[in-house]
């Protein structure tokens, strides 16, 4: 089963959110109905990027690595690389 690291963006808050899941459509839906307390104030959330992993633990490790950076610039650079690699 494929698992994902995903990056959401809230135009309301002008913020990014990084997460991981094994079902990206369900997780985006949960964020947008207010299921997650942390992201509730940012509804609507837009999916800006995703990266597939073979196991969830790999996606979670990458999520933690990105969150440790605590940098909007880093997230935007990461997104640019995702878009660049998907264009190839």
JSON list of C-alpha atoms in Angstrom, two decimals:
[
{"chain": "A", "resi": 1, "resn": "UNK", "atom": "CA", "xyz": [0.00, 0.00, 0.00]},
{"chain": "A", "resi": 2, "resn": "UNK", "atom": "CA", "xyz": [1.34, 3.43, -0.90]},
{"chain": "A", "resi": 3, "resn": "UNK", "atom": "CA", "xyz": [1.70, 6.00, 1.84]},
{"chain": "A", "resi": 4, "resn": "UNK", "atom": "CA", "xyz": [2.21, 9.72, 1.45]},
{"chain": "A", "resi": 5, "resn": "UNK", "atom": "CA", "xyz": [3.88, 12.75, 2.86]},
{"chain": "A", "resi": 6, "resn": "UNK", "atom": "CA", "xyz": [1.58, 15.66, 2.01]},
{"chain": "A", "resi": 7, "resn": "UNK", "atom": "CA", "xyz": [1.77, 19.43, 2.19]},
{"chain": "A", "resi": 8, "resn": "UNK", "atom": "CA", "xyz": [-1.37, 21.51, 2.58]},
{"chain": "A", "resi": 9, "resn": "UNK", "atom": "CA", "xyz": [-1.77, 25.26, 2.29]},
{"chain": "A", "resi": 10, "resn": "UNK", "atom": "CA", "xyz": [-4.38, 27.49, 3.93]},
{"chain": "A", "resi": 11, "resn": "UNK", "atom": "CA", "xyz": [-5.04, 30.79, 2.12]},
{"chain": "A", "resi": 12, "resn": "UNK", "atom": "CA", "xyz": [-6.98, 31.95, 5.21]},
{"chain": "A", "resi": 13, "resn": "UNK", "atom": "CA", "xyz": [-3.95, 31.55, 7.51]},
{"chain": "A", "resi": 14, "resn": "UNK", "atom": "CA", "xyz": [-1.28, 31.86, 4.81]},
{"chain": "A", "resi": 15, "resn": "UNK", "atom": "CA", "xyz": [0.37, 28.77, 6.32]},
{"chain": "A", "resi": 16, "resn": "UNK", "atom": "CA", "xyz": [1.51, 25.33, 5.31]},
{"chain": "A", "resi": 17, "resn": "UNK", "atom": "CA", "xyz": [0.78, 22.07, 7.08]},
{"chain": "A", "resi": 18, "resn": "UNK", "atom": "CA", "xyz": [2.88, 18.92, 6.66]},
{"chain": "A", "resi": 19, "resn": "UNK", "atom": "CA", "xyz": [1.46, 15.48, 7.38]},
{"chain": "A", "resi": 20, "resn": "UNK", "atom": "CA", "xyz": [1.59, 11.82, 6.43]},
{"chain": "A", "resi": 21, "resn": "UNK", "atom": "CA", "xyz": [-1.11, 9.26, 5.70]},
{"chain": "A", "resi": 22, "resn": "UNK", "atom": "CA", "xyz": [-1.97, 6.04, 3.90]},
{"chain": "A", "resi": 23, "resn": "UNK", "atom": "CA", "xyz": [-5.10, 7.62, 2.37]},
{"chain": "A", "resi": 24, "resn": "UNK", "atom": "CA", "xyz": [-4.55, 11.14, 1.09]},
{"chain": "A", "resi": 25, "resn": "UNK", "atom": "CA", "xyz": [-8.12, 11.81, -0.08]},
{"chain": "A", "resi": 26, "resn": "UNK", "atom": "CA", "xyz": [-9.59, 10.80, 3.28]},
{"chain": "A", "resi": 27, "resn": "UNK", "atom": "CA", "xyz": [-7.02, 12.85, 5.18]},
{"chain": "A", "resi": 28, "resn": "UNK", "atom": "CA", "xyz": [-7.61, 16.01, 3.10]},
{"chain": "A", "resi": 29, "resn": "UNK", "atom": "CA", "xyz": [-11.35, 15.58, 3.63]},
{"chain": "A", "resi": 30, "resn": "UNK", "atom": "CA", "xyz": [-10.81, 15.26, 7.40]},
{"chain": "A", "resi": 31, "resn": "UNK", "atom": "CA", "xyz": [-8.75, 18.45, 7.47]},
{"chain": "A", "resi": 32, "resn": "UNK", "atom": "CA", "xyz": [-11.43, 20.33, 5.53]},
{"chain": "A", "resi": 33, "resn": "UNK", "atom": "CA", "xyz": [-14.34, 19.26, 7.75]},
{"chain": "A", "resi": 34, "resn": "UNK", "atom": "CA", "xyz": [-12.52, 20.29, 10.92]},
{"chain": "A", "resi": 35, "resn": "UNK", "atom": "CA", "xyz": [-11.64, 16.79, 12.14]},
{"chain": "A", "resi": 36, "resn": "UNK", "atom": "CA", "xyz": [-8.16, 17.93, 13.14]},
{"chain": "A", "resi": 37, "resn": "UNK", "atom": "CA", "xyz": [-8.07, 20.51, 15.94]},
{"chain": "A", "resi": 38, "resn": "UNK", "atom": "CA", "xyz": [-4.73, 21.91, 14.77]},
{"chain": "A", "resi": 39, "resn": "UNK", "atom": "CA", "xyz": [-5.92, 22.62, 11.21]},
{"chain": "A", "resi": 40, "resn": "UNK", "atom": "CA", "xyz": [-9.54, 23.54, 11.92]},
{"chain": "A", "resi": 41, "resn": "UNK", "atom": "CA", "xyz": [-8.94, 27.31, 11.78]},
{"chain": "A", "resi": 42, "resn": "UNK", "atom": "CA", "xyz": [-7.34, 27.10, 8.33]},
{"chain": "A", "resi": 43, "resn": "UNK", "atom": "CA", "xyz": [-10.26, 25.64, 6.40]},
{"chain": "A", "resi": 44, "resn": "UNK", "atom": "CA", "xyz": [-10.22, 25.37, 3.42]},
{"chain": "A", "resi": 45, "resn": "UNK", "atom": "CA", "xyz": [-6.92, 23.52, 2.98]},
{"chain": "A", "resi": 46, "resn": "UNK", "atom": "CA", "xyz": [-5.46, 22.96, -0.49]},
{"chain": "A", "resi": 47, "resn": "UNK", "atom": "CA", "xyz": [-3.20, 20.05, -1.37]},
{"chain": "A", "resi": 48, "resn": "UNK", "atom": "CA", "xyz": [0.01, 21.62, -2.70]},
{"chain": "A", "resi": 49, "resn": "UNK", "atom": "CA", "xyz": [2.23, 18.56, -2.93]},
{"chain": "A", "resi": 50, "resn": "UNK", "atom": "CA", "xyz": [2.63, 14.91, -2.07]},
{"chain": "A", "resi": 51, "resn": "UNK", "atom": "CA", "xyz": [5.37, 12.32, -2.14]},
{"chain": "A", "resi": 52, "resn": "UNK", "atom": "CA", "xyz": [4.74, 8.57, -2.18]},
{"chain": "A", "resi": 53, "resn": "UNK", "atom": "CA", "xyz": [6.54, 6.12, 0.10]},
{"chain": "A", "resi": 54, "resn": "UNK", "atom": "CA", "xyz": [6.30, 2.35, 0.29]},
{"chain": "A", "resi": 55, "resn": "UNK", "atom": "CA", "xyz": [5.67, 2.30, 4.05]},
{"chain": "A", "resi": 56, "resn": "UNK", "atom": "CA", "xyz": [4.05, 4.80, 6.40]},
{"chain": "A", "resi": 57, "resn": "UNK", "atom": "CA", "xyz": [7.06, 4.97, 8.74]},
{"chain": "A", "resi": 58, "resn": "UNK", "atom": "CA", "xyz": [9.19, 6.37, 5.88]},
{"chain": "A", "resi": 59, "resn": "UNK", "atom": "CA", "xyz": [6.58, 9.08, 5.22]},
{"chain": "A", "resi": 60, "resn": "UNK", "atom": "CA", "xyz": [6.41, 9.91, 8.94]},
{"chain": "A", "resi": 61, "resn": "UNK", "atom": "CA", "xyz": [10.20, 10.13, 9.17]},
{"chain": "A", "resi": 62, "resn": "UNK", "atom": "CA", "xyz": [10.24, 12.61, 6.29]},
{"chain": "A", "resi": 63, "resn": "UNK", "atom": "CA", "xyz": [7.36, 14.55, 7.88]},
{"chain": "A", "resi": 64, "resn": "UNK", "atom": "CA", "xyz": [9.29, 14.89, 11.16]},
{"chain": "A", "resi": 65, "resn": "UNK", "atom": "CA", "xyz": [12.43, 15.95, 9.29]},
{"chain": "A", "resi": 66, "resn": "UNK", "atom": "CA", "xyz": [10.56, 18.74, 7.49]},
{"chain": "A", "resi": 67, "resn": "UNK", "atom": "CA", "xyz": [8.76, 19.88, 10.64]},
{"chain": "A", "resi": 68, "resn": "UNK", "atom": "CA", "xyz": [12.07, 20.10, 12.53]},
{"chain": "A", "resi": 69, "resn": "UNK", "atom": "CA", "xyz": [13.24, 22.73, 10.03]},
{"chain": "A", "resi": 70, "resn": "UNK", "atom": "CA", "xyz": [10.36, 25.04, 11.04]},
{"chain": "A", "resi": 71, "resn": "UNK", "atom": "CA", "xyz": [10.91, 27.04, 7.89]},
{"chain": "A", "resi": 72, "resn": "UNK", "atom": "CA", "xyz": [8.40, 28.27, 5.34]},
{"chain": "A", "resi": 73, "resn": "UNK", "atom": "CA", "xyz": [11.23, 28.77, 2.85]},
{"chain": "A", "resi": 74, "resn": "UNK", "atom": "CA", "xyz": [12.31, 25.15, 3.30]},
{"chain": "A", "resi": 75, "resn": "UNK", "atom": "CA", "xyz": [8.75, 23.90, 2.72]},
{"chain": "A", "resi": 76, "resn": "UNK", "atom": "CA", "xyz": [8.41, 26.04, -0.41]},
{"chain": "A", "resi": 77, "resn": "UNK", "atom": "CA", "xyz": [11.76, 24.78, -1.74]},
{"chain": "A", "resi": 78, "resn": "UNK", "atom": "CA", "xyz": [10.66, 21.20, -0.98]},
{"chain": "A", "resi": 79, "resn": "UNK", "atom": "CA", "xyz": [7.42, 21.81, -2.88]},
{"chain": "A", "resi": 80, "resn": "UNK", "atom": "CA", "xyz": [9.35, 23.23, -5.84]},
{"chain": "A", "resi": 81, "resn": "UNK", "atom": "CA", "xyz": [11.45, 20.04, -5.96]},
{"chain": "A", "resi": 82, "resn": "UNK", "atom": "CA", "xyz": [8.30, 17.89, -5.85]},
{"chain": "A", "resi": 83, "resn": "UNK", "atom": "CA", "xyz": [6.78, 19.81, -8.76]},
{"chain": "A", "resi": 84, "resn": "UNK", "atom": "CA", "xyz": [10.06, 19.66, -10.67]},
{"chain": "A", "resi": 85, "resn": "UNK", "atom": "CA", "xyz": [10.37, 15.89, -10.22]},
{"chain": "A", "resi": 86, "resn": "UNK", "atom": "CA", "xyz": [6.73, 15.31, -11.22]},
{"chain": "A", "resi": 87, "resn": "UNK", "atom": "CA", "xyz": [7.28, 17.27, -14.45]},
{"chain": "A", "resi": 88, "resn": "UNK", "atom": "CA", "xyz": [9.98, 14.84, -15.57]}
]
